[in-house]
Short mmCIF file of C-alpha atoms in Angstrom, two decimals:
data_model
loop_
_atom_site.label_atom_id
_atom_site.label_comp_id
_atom_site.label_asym_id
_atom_site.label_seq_id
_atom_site.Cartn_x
_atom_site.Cartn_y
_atom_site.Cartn_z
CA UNK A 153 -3.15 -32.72 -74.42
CA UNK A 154 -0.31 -34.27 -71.98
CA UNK A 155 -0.13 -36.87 -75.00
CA UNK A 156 -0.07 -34.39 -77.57
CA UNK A 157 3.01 -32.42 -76.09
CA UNK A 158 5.04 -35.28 -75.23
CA UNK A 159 4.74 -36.56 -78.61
CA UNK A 160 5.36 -33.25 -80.43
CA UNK A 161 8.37 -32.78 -78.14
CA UNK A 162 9.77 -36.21 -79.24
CA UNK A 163 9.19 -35.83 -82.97
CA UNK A 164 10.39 -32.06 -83.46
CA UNK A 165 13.44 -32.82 -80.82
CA UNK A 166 14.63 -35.43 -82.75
CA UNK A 167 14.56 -33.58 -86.08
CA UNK A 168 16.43 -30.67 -84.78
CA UNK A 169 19.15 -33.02 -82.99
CA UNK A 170 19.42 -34.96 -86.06
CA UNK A 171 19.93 -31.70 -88.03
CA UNK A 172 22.89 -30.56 -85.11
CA UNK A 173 24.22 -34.10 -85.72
CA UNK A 174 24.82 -33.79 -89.09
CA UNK A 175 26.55 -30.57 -88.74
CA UNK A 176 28.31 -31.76 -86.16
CA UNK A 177 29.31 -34.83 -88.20
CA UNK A 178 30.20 -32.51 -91.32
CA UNK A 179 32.39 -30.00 -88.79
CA UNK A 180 34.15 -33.04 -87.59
CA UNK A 181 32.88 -32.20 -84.18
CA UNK A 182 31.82 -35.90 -83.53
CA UNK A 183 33.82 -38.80 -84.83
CA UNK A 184 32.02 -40.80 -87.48
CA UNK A 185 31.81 -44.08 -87.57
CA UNK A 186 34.32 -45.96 -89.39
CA UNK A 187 31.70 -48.01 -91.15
CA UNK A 188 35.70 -49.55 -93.71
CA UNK A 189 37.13 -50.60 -90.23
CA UNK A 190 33.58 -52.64 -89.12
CA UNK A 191 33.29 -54.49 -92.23
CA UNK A 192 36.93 -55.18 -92.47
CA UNK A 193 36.55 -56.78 -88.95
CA UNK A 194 33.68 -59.26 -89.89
CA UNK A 195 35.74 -60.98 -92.65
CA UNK A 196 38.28 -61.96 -90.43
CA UNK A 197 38.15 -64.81 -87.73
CA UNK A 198 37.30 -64.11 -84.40
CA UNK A 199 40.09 -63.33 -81.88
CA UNK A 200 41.42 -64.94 -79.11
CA UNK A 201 44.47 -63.76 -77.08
CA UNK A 202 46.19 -62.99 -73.64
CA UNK A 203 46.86 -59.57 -72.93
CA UNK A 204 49.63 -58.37 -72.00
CA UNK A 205 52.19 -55.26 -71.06
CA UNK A 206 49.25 -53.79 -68.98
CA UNK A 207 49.82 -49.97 -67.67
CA UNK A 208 48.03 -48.25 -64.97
CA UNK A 209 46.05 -45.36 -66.13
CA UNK A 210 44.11 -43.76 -63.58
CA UNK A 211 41.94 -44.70 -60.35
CA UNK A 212 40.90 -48.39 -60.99
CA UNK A 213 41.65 -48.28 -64.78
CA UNK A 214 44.44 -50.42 -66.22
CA UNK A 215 45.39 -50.36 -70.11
CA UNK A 216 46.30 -52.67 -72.96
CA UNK A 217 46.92 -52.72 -76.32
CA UNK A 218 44.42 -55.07 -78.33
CA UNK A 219 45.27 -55.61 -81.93
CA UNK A 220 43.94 -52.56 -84.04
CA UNK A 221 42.14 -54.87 -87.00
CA UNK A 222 39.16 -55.42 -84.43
CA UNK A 223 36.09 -53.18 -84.75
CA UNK A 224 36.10 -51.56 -81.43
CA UNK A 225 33.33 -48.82 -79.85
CA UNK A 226 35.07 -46.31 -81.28
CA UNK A 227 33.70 -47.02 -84.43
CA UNK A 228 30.68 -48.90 -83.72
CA UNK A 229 30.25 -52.16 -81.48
CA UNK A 230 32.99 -54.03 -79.78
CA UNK A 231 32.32 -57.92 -79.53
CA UNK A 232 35.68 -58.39 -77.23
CA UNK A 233 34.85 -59.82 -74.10
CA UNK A 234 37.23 -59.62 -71.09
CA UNK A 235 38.06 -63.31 -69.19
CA UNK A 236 39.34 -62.87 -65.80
CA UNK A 237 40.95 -66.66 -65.47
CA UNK A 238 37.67 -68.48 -66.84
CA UNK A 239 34.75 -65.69 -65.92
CA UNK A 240 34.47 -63.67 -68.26
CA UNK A 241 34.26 -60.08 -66.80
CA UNK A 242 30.74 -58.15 -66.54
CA UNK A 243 29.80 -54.47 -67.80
CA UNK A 244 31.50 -54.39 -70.93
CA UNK A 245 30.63 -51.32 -72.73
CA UNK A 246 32.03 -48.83 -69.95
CA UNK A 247 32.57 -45.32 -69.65
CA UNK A 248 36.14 -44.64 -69.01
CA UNK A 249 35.11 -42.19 -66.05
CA UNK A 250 33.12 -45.04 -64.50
CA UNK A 251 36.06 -47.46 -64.95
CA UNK A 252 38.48 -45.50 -63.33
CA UNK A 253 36.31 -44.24 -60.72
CA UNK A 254 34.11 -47.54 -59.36
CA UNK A 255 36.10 -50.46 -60.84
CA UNK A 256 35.10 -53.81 -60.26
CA UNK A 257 34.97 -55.52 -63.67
CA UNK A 258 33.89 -52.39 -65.68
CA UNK A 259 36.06 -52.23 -69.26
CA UNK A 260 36.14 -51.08 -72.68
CA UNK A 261 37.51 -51.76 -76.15
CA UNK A 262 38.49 -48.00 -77.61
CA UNK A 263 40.49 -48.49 -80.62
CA UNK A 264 43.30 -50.55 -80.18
CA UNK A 265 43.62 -49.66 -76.69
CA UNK A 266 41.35 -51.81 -73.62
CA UNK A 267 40.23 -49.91 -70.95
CA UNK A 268 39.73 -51.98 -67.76
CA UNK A 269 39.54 -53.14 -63.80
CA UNK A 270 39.68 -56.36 -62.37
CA UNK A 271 36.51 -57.87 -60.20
CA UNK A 272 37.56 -56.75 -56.86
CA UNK A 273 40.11 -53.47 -58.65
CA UNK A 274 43.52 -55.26 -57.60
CA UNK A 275 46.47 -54.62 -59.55
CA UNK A 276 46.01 -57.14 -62.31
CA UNK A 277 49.95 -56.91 -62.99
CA UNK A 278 50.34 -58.87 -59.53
CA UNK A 279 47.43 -61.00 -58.53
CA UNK A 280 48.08 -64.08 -60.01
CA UNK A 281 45.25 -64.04 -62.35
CA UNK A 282 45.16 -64.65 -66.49
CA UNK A 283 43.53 -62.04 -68.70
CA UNK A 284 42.49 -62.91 -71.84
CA UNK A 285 40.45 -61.32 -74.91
CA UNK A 286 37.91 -63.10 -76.41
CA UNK A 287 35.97 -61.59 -79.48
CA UNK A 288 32.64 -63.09 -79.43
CA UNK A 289 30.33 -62.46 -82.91
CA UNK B 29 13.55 -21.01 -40.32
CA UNK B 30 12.68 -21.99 -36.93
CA UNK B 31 14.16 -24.34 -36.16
CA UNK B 32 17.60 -24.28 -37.64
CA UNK B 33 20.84 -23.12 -35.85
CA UNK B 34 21.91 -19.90 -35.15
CA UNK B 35 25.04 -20.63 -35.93
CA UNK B 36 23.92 -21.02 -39.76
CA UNK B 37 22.32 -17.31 -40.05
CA UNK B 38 25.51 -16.30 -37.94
CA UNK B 39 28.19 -16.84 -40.90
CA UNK B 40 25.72 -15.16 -43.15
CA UNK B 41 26.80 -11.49 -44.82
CA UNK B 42 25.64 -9.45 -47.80
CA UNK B 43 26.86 -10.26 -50.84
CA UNK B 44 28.59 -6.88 -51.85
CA UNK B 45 30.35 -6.06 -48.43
CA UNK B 46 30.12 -9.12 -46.58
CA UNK B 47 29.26 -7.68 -43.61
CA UNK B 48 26.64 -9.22 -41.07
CA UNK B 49 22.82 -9.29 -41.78
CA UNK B 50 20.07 -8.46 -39.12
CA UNK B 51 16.96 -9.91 -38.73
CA UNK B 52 13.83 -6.99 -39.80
CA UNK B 53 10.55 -8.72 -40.31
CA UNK B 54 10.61 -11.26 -43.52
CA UNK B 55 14.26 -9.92 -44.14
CA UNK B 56 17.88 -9.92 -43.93
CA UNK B 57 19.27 -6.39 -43.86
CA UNK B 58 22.80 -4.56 -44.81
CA UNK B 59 24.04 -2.27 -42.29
CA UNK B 60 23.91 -0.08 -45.63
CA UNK B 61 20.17 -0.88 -45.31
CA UNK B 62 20.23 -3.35 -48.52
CA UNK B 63 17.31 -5.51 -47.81
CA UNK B 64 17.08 -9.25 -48.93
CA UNK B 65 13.74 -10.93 -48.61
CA UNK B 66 13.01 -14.41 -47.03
CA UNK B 67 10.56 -15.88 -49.16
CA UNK B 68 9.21 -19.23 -48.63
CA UNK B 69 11.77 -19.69 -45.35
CA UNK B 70 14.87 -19.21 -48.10
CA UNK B 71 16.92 -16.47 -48.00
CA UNK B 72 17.00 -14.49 -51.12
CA UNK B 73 20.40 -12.78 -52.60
CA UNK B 74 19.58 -12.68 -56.11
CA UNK B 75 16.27 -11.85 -57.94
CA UNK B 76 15.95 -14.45 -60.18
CA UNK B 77 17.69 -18.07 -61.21
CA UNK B 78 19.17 -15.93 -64.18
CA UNK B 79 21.07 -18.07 -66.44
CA UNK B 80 20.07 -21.67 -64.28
CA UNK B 81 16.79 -22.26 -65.53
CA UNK B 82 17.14 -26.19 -66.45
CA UNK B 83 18.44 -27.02 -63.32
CA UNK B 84 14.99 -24.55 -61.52
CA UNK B 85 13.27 -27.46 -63.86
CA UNK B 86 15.54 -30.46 -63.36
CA UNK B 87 15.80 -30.36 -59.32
CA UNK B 88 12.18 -29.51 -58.76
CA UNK B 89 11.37 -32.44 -61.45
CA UNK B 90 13.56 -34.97 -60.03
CA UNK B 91 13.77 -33.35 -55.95
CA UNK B 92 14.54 -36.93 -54.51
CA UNK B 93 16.01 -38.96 -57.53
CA UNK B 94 19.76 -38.94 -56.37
CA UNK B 95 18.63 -38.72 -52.53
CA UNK B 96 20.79 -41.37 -50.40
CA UNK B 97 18.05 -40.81 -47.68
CA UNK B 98 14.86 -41.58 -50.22
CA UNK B 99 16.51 -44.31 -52.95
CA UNK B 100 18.42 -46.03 -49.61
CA UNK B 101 21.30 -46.21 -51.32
CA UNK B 102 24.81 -45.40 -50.86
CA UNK B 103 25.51 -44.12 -54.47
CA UNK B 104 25.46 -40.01 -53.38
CA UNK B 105 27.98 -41.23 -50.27
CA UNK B 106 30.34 -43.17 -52.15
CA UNK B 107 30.14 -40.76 -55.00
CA UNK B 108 31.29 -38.14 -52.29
CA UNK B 109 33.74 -39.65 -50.75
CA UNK B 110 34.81 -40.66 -54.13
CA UNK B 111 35.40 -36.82 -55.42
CA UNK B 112 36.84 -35.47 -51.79
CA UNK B 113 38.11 -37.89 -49.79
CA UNK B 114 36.21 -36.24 -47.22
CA UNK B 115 35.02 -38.60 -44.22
CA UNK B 116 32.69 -38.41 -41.43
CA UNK B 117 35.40 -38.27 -38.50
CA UNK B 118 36.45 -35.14 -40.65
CA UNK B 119 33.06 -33.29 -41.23
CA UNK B 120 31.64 -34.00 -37.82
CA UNK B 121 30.60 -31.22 -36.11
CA UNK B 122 32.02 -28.71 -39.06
CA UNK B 123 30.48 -25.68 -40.61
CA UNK B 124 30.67 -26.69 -44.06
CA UNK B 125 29.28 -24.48 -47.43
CA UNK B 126 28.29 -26.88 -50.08
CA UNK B 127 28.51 -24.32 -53.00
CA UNK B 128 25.87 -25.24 -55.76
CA UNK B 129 23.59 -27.47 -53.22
CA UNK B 130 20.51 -28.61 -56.20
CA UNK B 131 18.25 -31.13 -54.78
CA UNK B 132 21.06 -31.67 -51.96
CA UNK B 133 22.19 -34.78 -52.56
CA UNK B 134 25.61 -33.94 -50.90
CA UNK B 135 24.18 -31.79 -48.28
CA UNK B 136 22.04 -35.47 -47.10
CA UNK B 137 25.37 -37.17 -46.89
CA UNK B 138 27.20 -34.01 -45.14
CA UNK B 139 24.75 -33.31 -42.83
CA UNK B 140 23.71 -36.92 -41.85
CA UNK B 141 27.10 -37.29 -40.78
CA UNK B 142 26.92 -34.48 -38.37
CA UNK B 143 28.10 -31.28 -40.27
CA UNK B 144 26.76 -28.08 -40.10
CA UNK B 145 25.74 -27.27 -43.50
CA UNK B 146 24.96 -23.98 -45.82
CA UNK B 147 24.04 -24.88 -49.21
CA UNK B 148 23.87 -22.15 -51.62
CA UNK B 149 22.41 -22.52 -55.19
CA UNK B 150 21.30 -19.80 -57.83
CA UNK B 151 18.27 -21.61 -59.18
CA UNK B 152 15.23 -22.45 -57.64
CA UNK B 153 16.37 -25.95 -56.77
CA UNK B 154 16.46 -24.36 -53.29
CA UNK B 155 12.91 -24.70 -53.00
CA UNK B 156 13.08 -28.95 -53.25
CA UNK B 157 16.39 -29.22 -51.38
CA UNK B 158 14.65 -27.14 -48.51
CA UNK B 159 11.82 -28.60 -48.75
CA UNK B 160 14.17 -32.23 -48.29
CA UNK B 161 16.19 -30.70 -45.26
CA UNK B 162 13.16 -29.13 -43.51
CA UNK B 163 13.29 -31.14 -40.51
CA UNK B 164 17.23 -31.06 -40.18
CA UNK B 165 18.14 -28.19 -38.03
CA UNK B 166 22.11 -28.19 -39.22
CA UNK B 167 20.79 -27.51 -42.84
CA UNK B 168 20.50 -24.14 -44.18
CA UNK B 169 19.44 -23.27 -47.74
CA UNK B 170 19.85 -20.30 -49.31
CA UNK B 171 18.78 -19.01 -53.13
CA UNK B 172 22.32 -17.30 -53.65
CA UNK B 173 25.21 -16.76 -56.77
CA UNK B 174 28.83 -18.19 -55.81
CA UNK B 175 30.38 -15.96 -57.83
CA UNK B 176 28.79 -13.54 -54.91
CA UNK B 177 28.46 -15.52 -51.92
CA UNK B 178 26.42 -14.21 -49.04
CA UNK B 179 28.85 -15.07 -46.44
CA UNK B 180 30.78 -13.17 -44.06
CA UNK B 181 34.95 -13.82 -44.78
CA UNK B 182 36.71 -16.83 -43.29
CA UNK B 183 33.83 -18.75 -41.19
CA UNK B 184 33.79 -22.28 -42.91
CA UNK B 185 35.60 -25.38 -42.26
CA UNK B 186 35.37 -26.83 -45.44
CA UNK B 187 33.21 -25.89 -49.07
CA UNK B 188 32.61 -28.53 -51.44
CA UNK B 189 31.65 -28.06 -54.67
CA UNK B 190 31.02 -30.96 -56.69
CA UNK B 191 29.87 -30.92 -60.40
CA UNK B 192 28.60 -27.00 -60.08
CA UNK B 193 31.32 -24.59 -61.33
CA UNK B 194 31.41 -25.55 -64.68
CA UNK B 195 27.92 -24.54 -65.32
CA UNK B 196 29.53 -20.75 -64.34
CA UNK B 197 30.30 -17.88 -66.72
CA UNK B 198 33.75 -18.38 -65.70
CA UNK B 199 34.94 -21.62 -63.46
CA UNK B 200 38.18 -20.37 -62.24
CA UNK B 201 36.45 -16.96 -61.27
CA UNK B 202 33.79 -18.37 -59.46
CA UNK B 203 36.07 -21.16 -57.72
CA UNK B 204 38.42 -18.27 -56.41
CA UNK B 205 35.17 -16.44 -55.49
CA UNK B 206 34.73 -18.83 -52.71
CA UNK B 207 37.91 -18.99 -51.49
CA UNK B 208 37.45 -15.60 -49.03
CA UNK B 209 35.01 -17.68 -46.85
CA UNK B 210 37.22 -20.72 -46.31
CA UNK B 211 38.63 -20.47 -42.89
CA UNK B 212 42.33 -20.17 -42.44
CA UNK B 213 43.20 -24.33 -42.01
CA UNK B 214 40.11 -25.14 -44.28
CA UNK B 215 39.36 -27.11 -47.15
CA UNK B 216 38.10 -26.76 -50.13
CA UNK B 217 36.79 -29.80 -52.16
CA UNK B 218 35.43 -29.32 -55.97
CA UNK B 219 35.14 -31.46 -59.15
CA UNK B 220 34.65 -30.02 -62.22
CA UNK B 221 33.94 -31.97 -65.82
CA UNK B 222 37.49 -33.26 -67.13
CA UNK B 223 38.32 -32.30 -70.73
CA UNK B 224 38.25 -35.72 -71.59
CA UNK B 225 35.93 -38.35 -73.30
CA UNK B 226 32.26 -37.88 -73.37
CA UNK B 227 32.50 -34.56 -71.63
CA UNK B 228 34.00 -33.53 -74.74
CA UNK B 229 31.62 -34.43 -77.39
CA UNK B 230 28.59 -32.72 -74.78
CA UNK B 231 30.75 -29.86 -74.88
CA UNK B 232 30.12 -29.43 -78.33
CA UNK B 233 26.51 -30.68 -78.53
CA UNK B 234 25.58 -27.75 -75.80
CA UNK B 235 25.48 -24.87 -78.08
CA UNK B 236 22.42 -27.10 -79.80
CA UNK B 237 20.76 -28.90 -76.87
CA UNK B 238 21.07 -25.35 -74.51
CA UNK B 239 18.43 -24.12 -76.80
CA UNK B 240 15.55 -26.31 -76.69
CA UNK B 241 12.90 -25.63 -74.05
CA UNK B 242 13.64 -27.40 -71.11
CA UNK B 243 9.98 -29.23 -71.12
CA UNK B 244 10.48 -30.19 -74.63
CA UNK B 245 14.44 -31.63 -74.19
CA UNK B 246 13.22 -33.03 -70.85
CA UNK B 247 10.26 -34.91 -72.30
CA UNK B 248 12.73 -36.38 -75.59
CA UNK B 249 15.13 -37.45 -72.55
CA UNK B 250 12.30 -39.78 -71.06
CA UNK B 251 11.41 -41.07 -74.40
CA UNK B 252 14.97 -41.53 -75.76
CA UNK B 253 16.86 -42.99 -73.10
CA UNK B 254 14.75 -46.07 -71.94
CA UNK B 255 14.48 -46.53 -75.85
CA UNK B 256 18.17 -46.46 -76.08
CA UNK B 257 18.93 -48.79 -72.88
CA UNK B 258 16.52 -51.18 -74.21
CA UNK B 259 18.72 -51.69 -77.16
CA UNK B 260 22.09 -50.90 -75.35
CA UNK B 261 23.88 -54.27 -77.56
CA UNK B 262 22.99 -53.34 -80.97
CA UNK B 263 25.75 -51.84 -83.51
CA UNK B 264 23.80 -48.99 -84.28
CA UNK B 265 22.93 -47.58 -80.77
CA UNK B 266 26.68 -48.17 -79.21
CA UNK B 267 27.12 -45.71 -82.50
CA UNK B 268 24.45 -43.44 -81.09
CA UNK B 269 25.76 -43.32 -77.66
CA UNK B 270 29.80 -42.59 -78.81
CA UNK B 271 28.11 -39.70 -81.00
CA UNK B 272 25.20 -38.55 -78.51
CA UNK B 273 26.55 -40.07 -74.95
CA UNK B 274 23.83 -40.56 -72.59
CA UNK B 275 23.98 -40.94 -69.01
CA UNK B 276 25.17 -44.87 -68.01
CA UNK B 277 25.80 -44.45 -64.15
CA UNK B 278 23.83 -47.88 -63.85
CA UNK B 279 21.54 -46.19 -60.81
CA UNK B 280 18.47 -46.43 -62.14
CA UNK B 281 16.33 -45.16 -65.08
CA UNK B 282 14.93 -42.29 -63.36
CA UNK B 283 18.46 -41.10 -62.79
CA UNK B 284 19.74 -41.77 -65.87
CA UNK B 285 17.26 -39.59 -67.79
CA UNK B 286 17.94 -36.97 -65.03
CA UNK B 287 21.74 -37.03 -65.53
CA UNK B 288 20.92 -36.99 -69.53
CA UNK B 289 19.20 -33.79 -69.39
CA UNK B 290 21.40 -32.38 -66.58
CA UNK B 291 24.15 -33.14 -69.06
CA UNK B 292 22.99 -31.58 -72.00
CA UNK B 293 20.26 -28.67 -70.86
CA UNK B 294 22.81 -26.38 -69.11
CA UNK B 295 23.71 -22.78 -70.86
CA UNK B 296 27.58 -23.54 -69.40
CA UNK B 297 29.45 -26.66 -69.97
CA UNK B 298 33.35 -26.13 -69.53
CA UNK B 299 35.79 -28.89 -69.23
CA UNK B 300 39.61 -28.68 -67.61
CA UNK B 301 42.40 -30.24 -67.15
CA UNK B 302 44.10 -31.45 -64.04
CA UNK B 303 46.74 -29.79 -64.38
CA UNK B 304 44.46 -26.85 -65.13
CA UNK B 305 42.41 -27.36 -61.56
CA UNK B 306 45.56 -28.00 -59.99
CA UNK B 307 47.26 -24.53 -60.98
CA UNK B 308 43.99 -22.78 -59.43
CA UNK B 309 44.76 -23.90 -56.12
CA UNK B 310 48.76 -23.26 -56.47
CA UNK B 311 47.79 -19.80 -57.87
CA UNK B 312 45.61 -18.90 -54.94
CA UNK B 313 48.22 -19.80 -52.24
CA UNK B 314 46.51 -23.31 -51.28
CA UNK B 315 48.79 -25.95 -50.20
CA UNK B 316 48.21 -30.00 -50.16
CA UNK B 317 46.57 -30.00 -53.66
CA UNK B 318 45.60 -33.45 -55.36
CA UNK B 319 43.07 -36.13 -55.86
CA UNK B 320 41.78 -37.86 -53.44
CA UNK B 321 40.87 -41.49 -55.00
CA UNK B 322 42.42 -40.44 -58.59
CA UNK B 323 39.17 -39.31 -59.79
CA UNK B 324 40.66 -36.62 -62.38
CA UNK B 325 39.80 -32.99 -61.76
CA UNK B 326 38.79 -34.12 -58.49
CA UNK B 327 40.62 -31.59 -56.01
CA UNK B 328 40.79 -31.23 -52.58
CA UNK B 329 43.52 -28.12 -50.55
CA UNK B 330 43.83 -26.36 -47.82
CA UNK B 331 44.07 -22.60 -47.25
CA UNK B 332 47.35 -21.80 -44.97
CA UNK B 333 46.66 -21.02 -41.14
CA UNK B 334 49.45 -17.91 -41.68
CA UNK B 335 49.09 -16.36 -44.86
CA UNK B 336 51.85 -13.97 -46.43
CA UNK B 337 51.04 -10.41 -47.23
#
C-alpha cells in the first residue's frame, strides 16, 4: 500500500508540476532556456582566458565578466571551469547565496557574468594568484 | 516541565495583555481568567498550527535532520553565526527568544552555549523540538503565534529569528510584533529570504506547490531529488534546477530533500530587500543596523537603553 502511495504521489506530482511549469514558462514566470544561445556555443572552439577587472559583490563572492558567446547556466549547462594558478577550482555549479555566504572555491557561470570565491575566500584582486577560465566540452 | 528554569515560565504573559500567567493545575491562567492548557509539557497559546501545517509535517518528519547535536556537525553553528554574528561570549548566560524555533536547530546551538532559551513556534514542530531539548533545563518550548507572542514586555536579551518570518501573513508586522519583548539594550537578529535568485523563481512556483498535500509533495521530494543529484552534470537537469531550484546546501541527502520541501510546501513565501529589512529596524527606532558577515537580509540591531516618547 506504502508502495502504492509513494508511486501515485510521484506520477500525479509530476504531471501537475509539469502542467504549473508550462504555465509558468508561457507567463514568463521562469526563464526558458535559450536552447539558439547553446547551440551557437558548440560550434565555436572552446575558450581559454584570464579573467580580469574582478569586483567584489557580496560576502565571499567576487565578479567577472566572461565573454557572453559561451552557453552559461543560465540557459542550460556551463562547461567553464575556474583555475586558481594550475588547480582548477571545485563546486562549480554554485548557488550565488552559497558563494557569497561559505566561499571557499564555490563559483558560477550566469550569463556573461562569473560568480566566484577563491579556495581559502581571500581577496583574489591581491593574493598573488592567476585566475583563468577554461571551457571544458 | 520539571525540570526547566523558573526563570523561563517567569518572562511568560498572555498573549492579548501580556500580563503574567499563574500556574492552576495543567494550565497557565490570565489574571482575566483566560486559561491556556499545557498539553504534552508545551504550553499552548493558540488552538491549532493554523496556516503551518507543512512545517507540523516537515519538523516531526525530519526532528533531528539539521541537529548539530545528532549529525555532529557544525553546519547549524556556522550557519548561525553566519546570519547574526552572534557568539558564545555574547549569549552566555542570556535569556534569549528564538522566534519560530521548528525542530530547534538554533535553539541546540544557543542553548549549548549557555543561553537561556524560549523557542516559540505555531506548528506542531514543538512537539519534536521538545521532545530534542527535554533534558536541557535552559530550554523552553512553547506552541505559540509571533505575531502574538506570549511574553510579558521587555524581558529578553536577544530574539533571533532566522528563516521564519517570511512564512507570516505579513513579515514586517510580525517582525515589529516582537520587538515589545526585546529588552531595552537588546538585540534582535532575523534573516528573511532575499528577493534575489532562486528565492525568486520559488516565489512564484508557491502558489502551485502550496497546494499539494504535504504527504504527496513530500514523497515526490524523496523521489525527485536523489534522482536529480544523481544526474547533477547533465544539460538537461542544470535546466531543471535554474527552472525548479532544489535545495544544494551540500549537507547531506536527507537535508536536502528536507530543505526542498521546506522550500516549496509553505502557504507564505515573501522575499525583501536589504534595504527593505534595513528600513524596518530604522522605522522602529533600532540603532546599529547591518549584516553581520554580508549575508544579505541578514540583520542584526539593538533597541535603545533610553527611548524617546
Amino acid at each position: 500500500m506504502k508502495t502504492l502511495f509513494r508511486w501515485f504521489s510521484i506520477v500525479t506530482v509530476t504531471v501537475y508540476l509539469s502542467l504549473s511549469l508550462a504555465y509558468l514558462l508561457v507567463r514568463g514566470r521562469v526563464a526558458r532556456p535559450k536552447l539558439g544561445r547553446i547551440l551557437r556555443s558548440r560550434l565555436r572552439r572552446p575558450y581559454r582566458g584570464e579573467i580580469a577587472e574582478i569586483q567584489h559583490e557580496d560576502g565571499h563572492c567576487f565578479v567577472a565578466r566572461v565573454p557572453g558567446h559561451i552557453a552559461s547556466d543560465e540557459e542550460a549547462f556551463s562547461h567553464l571551469v575556474l583555475m586558481e594558478g594550475d588547480e582548477p577550482l571545485p563546486n562549480a555549479h554554485s548557488a550565488h547565496a552559497e558563494i557569497r555566504r561559505l566561499g571557499n572555491g564555490r563559483y558560477s557561470h550566469w550569463g556573461d557574468t562569473l560568480y566566484f570565491s577563491t579556495s581559502d575566500n581571500t581577496d583574489p584582486r591581491n593574493n598573488s594568484r592567476k585566475y583563468a577560465i577554461v571551457e571544458d566540452r | 516541565m520539571h525540570g526547566k528554569h523558573q526563570q523561563l515560565f517567569d518572562v511568560l504573559g498572555c498573549p492579548e495583555t501580556n500580563e503574567p500567567l499563574t500556574r492552576d493545575g495543567d494550565a497557565l491562567v490570565s489574571p482575566a481568567g483566560k486559561r491556556y492548557p499545557i498539553v504534552g509539557g508545551i504550553p499552548r497559546f493558540v488552538p491549532s498550527d493554523l496556516y503551518v501545517d507543512s512545517f507540523s509535517f516537515e519538523w516531526n518528519t525530519h526532528d533531528q535532520t539539521q541537529l548539530d547535536c545528532h549529525t555532529g556537525s557544525t553546519s547549524s553553528e556556522d550557519m548561525f553565526v553566519q546570519k547574526t554574528g552572534l557568539t558564545r561570549e555574547m549569549l552566555e548566560g542570556k535569556l534569549v527568544l528564538d522566534a519560530g524555533v521548528g525542530a530547534g536547530r538554533f535553539t541546540d546551538v544557543m542553548s549549548r552555549w549557555g543561553a537561556e532559551v524560549v523557542g516559540i513556534d505555531l506548528s506542531y514542530a514543538v512537539e519534536a523540538s521538545h521532545a530534542n531539548f527535554a533534558d536541557r533545563p535552559n530550554v523552553l518550548v512553547a506552541q505559540a503565534d509571533i505575531g502574538k507572542p506570549p511574553f510579558q514586555h521587555e524581558v529578553f536579551d536577544y530574539i533571533v529569528s532566522i528563516g521564519v518570518l517570511h512564512h507570516t501573513p505579513d513579515t514586517r508586522r510580525y517582525f515589529e510584533a516582537l520587538l515589545p519583548f526585546l529588552a531595552p539594550g537588546g538585540e534582535i537578529a532575523i534573516w528573511v529570504y532575499p528577493r534575489e535568485g532562486e528565492y525568486v523563481t520559488r516565489s512564484h512556483w508557491i502558489p502551485f506547490t502550496r497546494r499539494i498535500p504535504k504527504k504527496m509533495f513530500y514523497q515526490w521530494c524523496r523521489w525527485y531529488v536523489p534522482w536529480m543529484k544523481r544526474r547533477k552534470d547533465k544539460a538537461f537537469v542544470t535546466a531543471c534546477q535554474r527552472m525548479f531550484p532544489i535545495s544544494t546546501q551540500e549537507l547531506g541527502l536527507e537535508n536536502d530533500i528536507l530543505d526542498t520541501f521546506d522550500a516549496y510546501s509553505p502557504y507564505y513565501h515573501w522575499i525583501h530587500s536589504l534595504d527593505e529589512v534595513v528600513g524596518w529596524y530604522e522605522a522602529n527606532g533600532l540603532t546599529d543596523a547591518g549584516t553581520p558577515h554580508g549575508v544579505s537580509t541578514s540583520v542584526r540591531g539593538r533597541k535603545p537603553v533610553a527611548r524617546g516618547g
